[in-house]
Short mmCIF file of C-alpha atoms and ligand atoms in Angstrom, two decimals:
data_model
loop_
_atom_site.label_atom_id
_atom_site.label_comp_id
_atom_site.label_asym_id
_atom_site.label_seq_id
_atom_site.Cartn_x
_atom_site.Cartn_y
_atom_site.Cartn_z
CA UNK A 644 -28.37 17.84 -4.04
CA UNK A 645 -29.32 15.84 -1.02
CA UNK A 646 -27.30 12.66 -1.43
CA UNK A 647 -24.24 14.60 -2.55
CA UNK A 648 -24.30 16.92 0.46
CA UNK A 649 -24.84 14.03 2.81
CA UNK A 650 -22.02 12.12 1.21
CA UNK A 651 -19.63 15.05 1.45
CA UNK A 652 -20.37 15.65 5.09
CA UNK A 653 -19.94 12.01 6.03
CA UNK A 654 -16.59 11.59 4.34
CA UNK A 655 -14.99 14.96 4.84
CA UNK A 656 -13.27 14.02 8.07
CA UNK A 657 -12.01 10.75 6.72
CA UNK A 658 -9.93 12.04 3.85
CA UNK A 659 -6.60 13.71 3.39
CA UNK A 660 -6.79 17.50 3.08
CA UNK A 661 -4.95 17.35 -0.26
CA UNK A 662 -7.59 15.06 -1.60
CA UNK A 663 -10.59 16.93 -0.29
CA UNK A 664 -9.71 19.81 -2.59
CA UNK A 665 -10.65 17.58 -5.49
CA UNK A 666 -14.21 17.38 -4.20
CA UNK A 667 -14.52 21.14 -4.18
CA UNK A 668 -13.90 21.20 -7.91
CA UNK A 669 -17.08 19.25 -8.63
CA UNK A 670 -19.34 21.52 -10.66
CA UNK A 671 -22.29 19.31 -11.52
CA UNK A 672 -23.88 16.35 -9.82
CA UNK A 673 -26.59 14.06 -11.03
CA UNK A 674 -27.95 10.87 -9.51
CA UNK A 675 -29.55 8.46 -11.92
CA UNK A 676 -30.18 4.69 -11.83
CA UNK A 677 -27.84 4.09 -8.93
CA UNK A 678 -25.03 6.09 -10.51
CA UNK A 679 -23.80 9.33 -9.08
CA UNK A 680 -22.48 11.34 -12.03
CA UNK A 681 -19.95 14.03 -11.21
CA UNK A 682 -18.48 16.66 -13.42
CA UNK A 683 -15.22 18.43 -12.75
CA UNK A 684 -13.34 20.56 -15.26
CA UNK A 685 -10.06 19.73 -13.51
CA UNK A 686 -8.31 16.61 -14.75
CA UNK A 687 -6.23 16.00 -11.68
CA UNK A 688 -9.32 16.17 -9.48
CA UNK A 689 -10.93 13.50 -11.56
CA UNK A 690 -7.92 11.25 -11.13
CA UNK A 691 -7.75 11.84 -7.41
CA UNK A 692 -11.41 10.96 -7.03
CA UNK A 693 -11.11 7.89 -9.23
CA UNK A 694 -7.94 6.62 -7.69
CA UNK A 695 -8.15 7.64 -4.09
CA UNK A 696 -11.67 8.49 -3.06
CA UNK A 697 -14.02 6.41 -5.15
CA UNK A 698 -14.07 3.29 -2.97
CA UNK A 699 -14.79 5.25 0.17
CA UNK A 700 -17.42 7.37 -1.60
CA UNK A 701 -19.22 4.36 -3.03
CA UNK A 702 -19.17 2.57 0.29
CA UNK A 703 -20.45 5.59 2.17
CA UNK A 704 -23.15 6.36 -0.37
CA UNK A 705 -24.28 2.76 -0.15
CA UNK A 706 -24.57 3.06 3.61
CA UNK A 707 -26.51 6.31 3.32
CA UNK A 708 -28.97 5.03 0.74
CA UNK A 709 -29.06 1.38 1.67
CA UNK A 710 -28.32 0.29 -1.89
CA UNK A 711 -25.37 0.01 -4.23
CA UNK A 712 -24.12 3.28 -5.68
CA UNK A 713 -21.57 3.75 -8.40
CA UNK A 714 -19.55 6.92 -8.79
CA UNK A 715 -18.84 8.15 -12.28
CA UNK A 716 -16.63 11.16 -12.66
CA UNK A 717 -15.83 12.91 -15.86
CA UNK A 718 -14.26 16.07 -17.19
CA UNK A 719 -17.09 16.37 -19.68
CA UNK A 720 -20.29 18.11 -18.63
CA UNK A 721 -22.97 15.64 -17.65
CA UNK A 722 -25.32 16.40 -20.58
CA UNK A 723 -22.55 15.82 -23.07
CA UNK A 724 -21.47 12.62 -21.38
CA UNK A 725 -24.52 10.66 -22.44
CA UNK A 726 -23.68 11.45 -26.03
CA UNK A 727 -20.16 10.07 -25.62
CA UNK A 728 -19.53 6.44 -26.39
CA UNK A 729 -18.26 4.13 -23.70
CA UNK A 730 -14.52 3.62 -23.76
CA UNK A 731 -13.45 0.37 -25.28
CA UNK A 732 -11.46 -2.00 -23.14
CA UNK A 733 -7.95 -2.99 -23.92
CA UNK A 734 -6.35 -6.08 -22.57
CA UNK A 735 -2.62 -6.15 -22.21
CA UNK A 736 -1.48 -9.63 -21.51
CA UNK A 737 1.60 -8.61 -19.60
CA UNK A 738 -0.09 -6.11 -17.33
CA UNK A 739 -1.31 -7.36 -13.99
CA UNK A 740 -4.93 -6.25 -13.60
CA UNK A 741 -4.44 -5.94 -9.86
CA UNK A 742 -1.78 -3.29 -10.30
CA UNK A 743 -4.03 -0.27 -10.62
CA UNK A 744 -3.91 3.08 -8.87
CA UNK A 745 -7.01 2.22 -6.88
CA UNK A 746 -5.14 -0.70 -5.34
CA UNK A 747 -2.13 1.40 -4.52
CA UNK A 748 -1.84 2.96 -1.11
CA UNK A 749 -0.30 6.40 -1.24
CA UNK A 750 1.96 7.65 1.52
CA UNK A 751 4.96 9.90 1.93
CA UNK A 752 7.07 7.07 0.50
CA UNK A 753 5.51 7.10 -2.95
CA UNK A 754 3.54 10.34 -3.16
CA UNK A 755 6.01 11.97 -5.51
CA UNK A 756 6.34 8.98 -7.78
CA UNK A 757 2.56 8.62 -7.83
CA UNK A 758 1.97 12.28 -8.78
CA UNK A 759 4.67 12.08 -11.41
CA UNK A 760 2.99 9.02 -12.95
CA UNK A 761 -0.40 10.72 -12.98
CA UNK A 762 1.05 13.86 -14.53
CA UNK A 763 2.84 11.84 -17.16
CA UNK A 764 -0.25 9.77 -17.97
CA UNK A 765 -2.25 12.95 -18.41
CA UNK A 766 0.40 14.65 -20.52
CA UNK A 767 2.41 11.89 -22.14
CA UNK A 768 5.68 13.08 -23.60
CA UNK A 769 5.08 16.66 -22.55
CA UNK A 770 6.37 17.24 -19.06
CA UNK A 771 8.73 14.75 -17.50
CA UNK A 772 10.39 12.70 -20.18
CA UNK A 773 11.73 10.25 -19.35
CA UNK A 774 10.34 9.59 -15.93
CA UNK A 775 12.80 7.48 -13.99
CA UNK A 776 11.54 5.70 -10.87
CA UNK A 777 13.96 3.96 -8.57
CA UNK A 778 13.77 2.21 -5.24
CA UNK A 779 14.49 -1.04 -3.47
CA UNK A 780 12.88 -4.24 -4.54
CA UNK A 781 9.29 -4.88 -3.50
CA UNK A 782 8.33 -1.26 -2.92
CA UNK A 783 5.83 -0.91 -5.75
CA UNK A 784 7.72 0.22 -8.85
CA UNK A 785 6.21 -2.40 -11.13
CA UNK A 786 2.80 -1.69 -9.63
CA UNK A 787 3.21 2.02 -10.46
CA UNK A 788 4.27 1.28 -14.03
CA UNK A 789 1.33 -1.01 -14.73
CA UNK A 790 -1.08 1.39 -13.08
CA UNK A 791 0.19 4.23 -15.24
CA UNK A 792 -0.32 2.15 -18.37
CA UNK A 793 -3.88 1.29 -17.34
CA UNK A 794 -4.59 4.85 -16.44
CA UNK A 795 -3.36 6.20 -19.75
CA UNK A 796 -5.40 3.55 -21.55
CA UNK A 797 -8.50 4.56 -19.67
CA UNK A 798 -8.02 8.14 -20.87
CA UNK A 799 -6.96 7.23 -24.34
CA UNK A 800 -8.02 3.74 -25.39
CA UNK A 801 -6.18 4.02 -28.65
CA UNK A 802 -2.86 4.83 -27.00
CA UNK A 803 -0.01 2.63 -28.14
CA UNK A 804 1.68 1.30 -25.08
CA UNK A 805 4.42 -1.22 -24.54
CA UNK A 806 5.33 -2.46 -21.11
CA UNK A 807 8.38 -4.66 -20.88
CA UNK A 808 11.29 -5.43 -18.62
CA UNK A 809 14.91 -4.91 -19.55
CA UNK A 810 15.35 -8.69 -19.51
CA UNK A 811 12.45 -9.37 -21.84
CA UNK A 812 13.56 -6.54 -24.06
CA UNK A 813 16.98 -8.15 -24.31
CA UNK A 814 15.78 -11.65 -25.12
CA UNK A 815 13.28 -10.28 -27.58
CA UNK A 816 16.01 -8.35 -29.33
CA UNK A 817 18.18 -11.46 -29.52
CA UNK A 818 15.43 -13.52 -31.05
CA UNK A 819 14.69 -10.82 -33.65
CA UNK A 820 18.39 -10.66 -34.50
CA UNK A 821 18.51 -14.43 -34.87
CA UNK A 822 15.53 -14.31 -37.20
CA UNK A 823 17.33 -11.59 -39.14
CA UNK A 824 14.49 -9.18 -38.60
CA UNK A 825 15.98 -6.39 -36.54
CA UNK A 826 14.04 -3.84 -38.60
CA UNK A 827 10.81 -5.36 -37.44
CA UNK A 828 11.98 -5.05 -33.87
CA UNK A 829 12.67 -1.36 -34.37
CA UNK A 830 9.31 -0.91 -36.04
CA UNK A 831 7.56 -2.42 -33.07
CA UNK A 832 9.06 0.22 -30.82
CA UNK A 833 8.23 3.12 -33.12
CA UNK A 834 5.35 5.55 -32.82
CA UNK A 835 4.42 4.65 -29.29
CA UNK A 836 2.46 6.82 -26.94
CA UNK A 837 4.18 5.27 -23.95
CA UNK A 838 7.06 2.89 -23.46
CA UNK A 839 7.60 1.45 -20.00
CA UNK A 840 10.79 -0.43 -19.24
CA UNK A 841 10.98 -2.10 -15.87
CA UNK A 842 14.23 -2.91 -14.08
CA UNK A 843 16.60 -1.18 -16.47
CA UNK A 844 19.51 -2.10 -14.21
CA UNK A 845 19.42 -5.45 -16.01
CA UNK A 846 20.72 -3.77 -19.15
CA UNK A 847 24.07 -3.73 -17.40
CA UNK A 848 26.79 -5.51 -19.34
CA UNK A 849 24.54 -6.06 -22.35
CA UNK A 850 26.20 -3.73 -24.80
CA UNK A 851 24.28 -4.64 -27.93
CA UNK A 852 20.97 -4.19 -26.19
CA UNK A 853 22.11 -0.88 -24.82
CA UNK A 854 23.00 0.42 -28.27
CA UNK A 855 19.67 -0.69 -29.67
CA UNK A 856 17.81 0.77 -26.74
CA UNK A 857 19.69 4.06 -27.05
CA UNK A 858 18.48 4.46 -30.63
CA UNK A 859 14.95 3.46 -29.82
CA UNK A 860 14.91 5.86 -26.92
CA UNK A 861 16.16 8.76 -29.02
CA UNK A 862 13.70 8.07 -31.80
CA UNK A 863 10.82 8.02 -29.35
CA UNK A 864 12.00 11.11 -27.57
CA UNK A 865 12.20 12.99 -30.82
CA UNK A 866 8.56 12.43 -31.65
CA UNK A 867 7.43 13.16 -28.09
CA UNK A 868 6.63 9.65 -26.93
CA UNK A 869 6.65 9.18 -23.20
CA UNK A 870 9.21 6.86 -21.66
CA UNK A 871 9.05 5.57 -18.09
CA UNK A 872 11.89 3.59 -16.60
CA UNK A 873 12.36 1.82 -13.33
CA UNK A 874 15.47 0.62 -11.58
CA UNK A 875 16.67 -0.48 -8.18
CA UNK A 876 19.21 2.34 -8.02
CA UNK A 877 19.33 5.96 -9.16
CA UNK A 878 20.69 6.46 -12.69
CA UNK A 879 24.13 7.63 -11.66
CA UNK A 880 24.67 4.61 -9.46
CA UNK A 881 23.92 2.04 -12.14
CA UNK A 882 27.11 0.33 -13.21
CA UNK A 883 27.79 -1.45 -16.48
CA UNK A 884 25.65 0.84 -18.60
CA UNK A 885 27.06 3.28 -21.14
CA UNK A 886 27.40 6.86 -19.95
CA UNK A 887 25.37 8.34 -22.78
CA UNK A 888 22.47 6.08 -21.88
CA UNK A 889 22.72 6.91 -18.18
CA UNK A 890 22.66 10.60 -18.96
CA UNK A 891 19.49 10.06 -21.03
CA UNK A 892 17.95 8.24 -18.05
CA UNK A 893 18.66 11.17 -15.80
CA UNK A 894 17.58 13.87 -18.24
CA UNK A 895 13.92 13.97 -17.22
CA UNK A 896 12.50 13.55 -13.75
CA UNK A 897 14.08 11.10 -11.34
CA UNK A 898 11.97 10.06 -8.36
CA UNK A 899 12.50 7.59 -5.59
CA UNK A 900 10.01 5.24 -3.97
CA UNK A 901 10.98 4.75 -0.39
CA UNK A 902 10.07 2.32 2.32
CA UNK A 903 6.63 3.04 3.69
CA UNK A 904 6.33 4.51 7.18
CA UNK A 905 4.36 2.73 9.87
CA UNK A 906 1.01 4.33 9.09
CA UNK A 907 1.30 3.65 5.40
CA UNK A 908 2.28 0.06 6.11
CA UNK A 909 -0.80 -0.34 8.25
CA UNK A 910 -3.02 1.05 5.49
CA UNK A 911 -1.41 -1.34 3.03
CA UNK A 912 -1.93 -4.30 5.36
CA UNK A 913 -5.54 -3.30 5.86
CA UNK A 914 -6.17 -3.08 2.14
CA UNK A 915 -4.41 -6.34 1.34
CA UNK A 916 -6.15 -8.17 4.17
CA UNK A 917 -9.52 -6.99 2.90
CA UNK A 918 -8.78 -8.12 -0.62
CA UNK A 919 -7.55 -11.49 0.66
CA UNK A 920 -10.63 -11.86 2.83
CA UNK A 921 -8.77 -12.10 6.08
CA UNK A 922 -9.90 -10.57 9.26
CA UNK A 923 -7.12 -8.89 11.19
CA UNK A 924 -7.41 -7.10 14.47
CA UNK A 925 -5.64 -3.79 14.90
CA UNK A 926 -2.96 -5.22 17.13
CA UNK A 927 -2.08 -7.93 14.61
CA UNK A 928 -1.83 -5.33 11.85
CA UNK A 929 0.40 -3.20 13.99
CA UNK A 930 2.55 -6.17 14.89
CA UNK A 931 3.07 -7.14 11.24
CA UNK A 932 3.78 -3.55 10.26
CA UNK A 933 6.36 -3.22 12.98
CA UNK A 934 8.01 -6.54 12.30
CA UNK A 935 8.38 -6.29 8.54
CA UNK A 936 10.38 -3.34 7.37
CA UNK A 937 11.91 -4.71 4.22
CA UNK A 938 9.31 -4.62 1.50
CA UNK A 939 5.65 -4.68 0.70
CA UNK A 940 6.07 -7.93 -1.12
CA UNK A 941 7.26 -9.41 2.16
CA UNK A 942 4.14 -8.11 3.86
CA UNK A 943 1.95 -9.79 1.26
CA UNK A 944 3.84 -13.04 1.71
CA UNK A 945 3.35 -12.96 5.44
CA UNK A 946 -0.37 -12.31 5.11
CA UNK A 947 -0.67 -15.29 2.81
CA UNK A 948 1.20 -17.49 5.27
CA UNK A 949 -0.91 -16.21 8.11
CA UNK A 950 -4.07 -17.06 6.24
CA UNK A 951 -2.78 -20.52 5.39
CA UNK A 952 -1.73 -21.22 8.97
CA UNK A 953 -5.05 -20.13 10.34
CA UNK A 954 -6.91 -22.33 7.87
CA UNK A 955 -4.72 -25.38 8.43
CA UNK A 956 -4.62 -25.07 12.19
CA UNK A 957 -8.24 -23.92 12.31
CA UNK A 958 -7.23 -21.11 14.60
CA UNK A 959 -8.29 -17.50 14.54
CA UNK A 960 -5.65 -15.04 13.52
CA UNK A 961 -4.38 -13.43 16.67
CA UNK A 962 -1.09 -12.09 17.93
CA UNK A 963 0.09 -15.49 19.01
CA UNK A 964 -0.39 -16.96 15.56
CA UNK A 965 1.16 -13.90 13.94
CA UNK A 966 4.20 -14.22 16.14
CA UNK A 967 4.45 -17.88 15.17
CA UNK A 968 4.21 -17.14 11.46
CA UNK A 969 6.72 -14.31 11.58
CA UNK A 970 9.08 -16.19 13.86
CA UNK A 971 11.85 -16.44 11.25
CA UNK A 972 11.82 -12.74 10.59
CA UNK A 973 11.69 -11.96 14.28
CA UNK A 974 14.69 -14.17 14.94
CA UNK A 975 16.61 -12.86 11.98
CA UNK A 976 16.03 -9.30 13.01
CA UNK A 977 16.62 -10.15 16.62
CA UNK A 978 13.86 -7.78 17.42
CA UNK A 979 14.23 -6.56 20.88
CA UNK A 980 11.64 -8.58 22.75
CA UNK A 981 9.11 -6.48 24.46
CA UNK A 982 9.97 -6.74 28.13
CA UNK A 983 7.52 -7.28 30.95
CA UNK A 984 9.11 -4.31 32.61
CA UNK A 985 8.19 -2.08 29.72
CA UNK A 986 4.59 -3.27 29.94
CA UNK A 987 4.46 -2.63 33.67
CA UNK A 988 5.83 0.84 33.15
CA UNK A 989 3.36 1.75 30.41
CA UNK A 990 0.33 0.43 32.25
CA UNK A 991 1.38 2.18 35.46
CA UNK A 992 1.98 5.48 33.77
CA UNK A 993 -1.29 5.27 31.83
CA UNK A 994 -3.30 4.64 34.99
CA UNK A 995 -1.33 7.17 36.97
CA UNK A 996 0.16 4.87 39.56
CA UNK A 997 3.67 4.08 40.61
CA UNK A 998 5.62 1.19 39.15
CA UNK A 999 6.51 -0.01 42.62
CA UNK A 1000 2.78 -0.39 43.31
CA UNK A 1001 2.34 -2.64 40.28
CA UNK A 1002 4.84 -5.13 41.64
CA UNK A 1003 3.78 -4.52 45.24
CA UNK A 1004 0.91 -5.83 47.31
CA UNK A 1005 -1.42 -2.87 47.53
CA UNK A 1006 -5.09 -3.83 47.48
CA UNK A 1007 -6.29 -0.45 46.22
CA UNK A 1008 -8.83 -1.04 43.47
CA UNK A 1009 -7.01 0.92 40.81
CA UNK A 1010 -3.67 -0.69 41.60
CA UNK A 1011 -5.13 -4.18 41.51
CA UNK A 1012 -6.70 -3.43 38.15
CA UNK A 1013 -3.45 -2.06 36.74
CA UNK A 1014 -1.55 -5.08 38.02
CA UNK A 1015 -4.01 -7.49 36.44
CA UNK A 1016 -3.94 -5.68 33.12
CA UNK A 1017 -0.15 -5.66 33.13
CA UNK A 1018 -0.10 -9.41 33.84
CA UNK A 1019 -2.60 -10.06 31.09
CA UNK A 1020 -0.65 -7.97 28.56
CA UNK A 1021 2.62 -9.63 29.56
CA UNK A 1022 1.09 -12.95 28.65
CA UNK A 1023 -0.46 -11.63 25.42
CA UNK A 1024 2.40 -9.60 24.12
CA UNK A 1025 5.51 -11.49 25.11
CA UNK A 1026 6.73 -15.04 24.87
CA UNK A 1027 7.37 -15.18 28.61
CA UNK A 1028 6.31 -18.24 30.55
CA UNK A 1029 3.95 -18.00 33.49
CA UNK A 1030 6.90 -18.52 35.82
CA UNK A 1031 8.78 -15.63 34.27
CA UNK A 1032 5.76 -13.40 34.60
CA UNK A 1033 5.24 -14.53 38.16
CA UNK A 1034 8.82 -13.60 39.00
CA UNK A 1035 8.58 -10.24 37.26
CA UNK A 1036 5.57 -9.43 39.43
CA UNK A 1037 7.21 -10.78 42.56
CA UNK A 1038 4.49 -13.34 43.18
CA UNK A 1039 4.94 -16.63 44.97
CA UNK A 1040 3.15 -18.83 42.50
CA UNK A 1041 1.61 -18.51 39.12
CA UNK A 1042 -2.02 -19.10 40.03
CA UNK A 1043 -2.19 -15.36 40.77
CA UNK A 1044 -1.17 -14.70 37.18
CA UNK A 1045 -3.68 -17.15 35.76
CA UNK A 1046 -6.55 -15.73 37.75
CA UNK A 1047 -5.56 -12.19 36.80
CA UNK A 1048 -5.63 -13.15 33.13
CA UNK A 1049 -9.05 -14.75 33.55
CA UNK A 1050 -10.35 -11.73 35.38
CA UNK A 1051 -9.22 -9.33 32.65
CA UNK A 1052 -10.73 -11.50 29.94
CA UNK A 1053 -14.03 -11.67 31.79
CA UNK A 1054 -14.16 -7.97 32.46
CA UNK A 1055 -13.35 -7.23 28.84
CA UNK A 1056 -16.36 -9.25 27.79
CA UNK A 1057 -18.67 -7.45 30.16
CA UNK A 1058 -17.34 -3.93 30.14
CA UNK A 1059 -16.93 -2.19 26.82
CA UNK A 1060 -15.06 0.75 28.22
CA UNK A 1061 -12.61 -1.49 30.02
CA UNK A 1062 -12.09 -3.50 26.85
CA UNK A 1063 -11.34 -0.34 24.86
CA UNK A 1064 -8.83 0.71 27.47
CA UNK A 1065 -7.01 -2.62 27.39
CA UNK A 1066 -6.97 -2.58 23.61
CA UNK A 1067 -5.69 0.93 23.56
CA UNK A 1068 -2.89 0.02 25.94
CA UNK A 1069 -2.03 -3.02 23.88
CA UNK A 1070 -1.65 -0.93 20.77
CA UNK A 1071 0.28 1.71 22.56
CA UNK A 1072 2.74 -0.82 23.92
CA UNK A 1073 3.09 -2.55 20.58
CA UNK A 1074 3.87 0.70 18.85
CA UNK A 1075 6.65 1.61 21.26
P1 ADP B 1438 8.96 -3.57 -7.17
O1 ADP B 1438 8.63 -3.57 -8.62
O2 ADP B 1438 9.37 -2.24 -6.65
O3 ADP B 1438 9.91 -4.64 -6.78
P2 ADP B 1438 6.21 -4.39 -6.93
O4 ADP B 1438 5.54 -3.32 -7.72
O5 ADP B 1438 6.37 -5.72 -7.58
O6 ADP B 1438 7.62 -3.88 -6.38
O7 ADP B 1438 5.42 -4.53 -5.55
C1 ADP B 1438 5.48 -5.69 -4.74
C2 ADP B 1438 4.10 -6.00 -4.20
O8 ADP B 1438 3.74 -5.01 -3.26
C3 ADP B 1438 3.04 -5.97 -5.27
O9 ADP B 1438 2.14 -7.02 -5.08
C4 ADP B 1438 2.36 -4.64 -5.11
O10 ADP B 1438 1.00 -4.69 -5.46
C5 ADP B 1438 2.52 -4.39 -3.63
N1 ADP B 1438 2.64 -2.95 -3.33
C6 ADP B 1438 3.75 -2.19 -3.43
N2 ADP B 1438 3.51 -0.93 -3.07
C7 ADP B 1438 2.22 -0.87 -2.71
C8 ADP B 1438 1.37 0.18 -2.22
N3 ADP B 1438 1.82 1.42 -2.01
N4 ADP B 1438 0.09 -0.12 -1.96
C9 ADP B 1438 -0.36 -1.37 -2.14
N5 ADP B 1438 0.36 -2.39 -2.59
C10 ADP B 1438 1.65 -2.16 -2.88
MG1 MG B 1439 9.43 -4.74 -10.14
#
């Protein structure tokens, strides 16, 4: 089919090799009323397409056809699909609708946890039970848990799912005990398809809750209900929880979510910025990704602040503003300030000239250009004053620096190739 082949060839270079396998499993394609129906017999391929590729595919198809296209993928053959009723929608008040797999960026840091969640949602109670996910705060554990619940619901709308946190579980238990209706509490947690308990480390020191939870867990396990747990530490490192409970925690699959690497952070920033309607240049994204290495929640917070600052100050979001907004973090981390010397070195080596020429007086065209770019980048990328820059370039006064900056700005406006080069250098230096 024409649109399908076109779509495949336009996206094939943009997607991860692991994911492109999913597209090869498509057995039937039909395009009707703006919907591209796909059939794959392989469940995991369907989930990969829905969770990882759909947005890109819809966007690309829209570009190709000039109108909105929806992708619908199913493990039922297309003819039989029309006979199937639409899934009903379930609303779970304590699930955050933003925490879906399609909003989750997958990288090395969470690939394992993500696959484990998908596997578990497709085979609840059958493969990894319990699934125990641990990792530092703000790295996406809660997001994964909610997404798994939504995903299971989308496959099986009648699934009985409870998502709760260890804290809520505890206070709920207390209130049931006070009402004298502990049996009702136990009944609530019976016969579930999936039980998700977030932040189980908070069961520490709460003996009564632990005993109750132990029994609930065993009862669920016996009938093959899936349990997913999250914690900020691996099971064996949790203190204040009974041994027998810890050994239950560790009896299935234990996976860690780690800190995202630079590339993953950039993808996350890109995605968040899009959803928050903020326009970020590549260098600002890179700067944020490099500056924040604690958690993804921190990244979100910084983007919000950046947006607020830019609206209040009516300024575009650029590196200068980003540096201002992230000042606290920068100071706290005592990030090694990018030195002018480093910039001179990078620019010189990129343009194939000597560093002594950059700070010298040669009037050779290439050297002059390199010198001007290095001056411009020193102003853009560091907090140095004009006088400091002037000294670093061994100039007598700072008008030379100002006119170099002007010259670079002008040339960037006129000359696309030059602009690309400067931007490339900027990114390269920032990523050092
Ligand atoms: P945790 O439960 O581990 O403390 P959360 O699940 O609450 O972390 O995540 C914190 C924030 O970061 C959430 O808003 C979540 O959507 C976001 N987040 C975490 N990981 C990712 C990711 N891989 N892709 C996109 N957003 C993420
Ligand atoms: Mg959490």
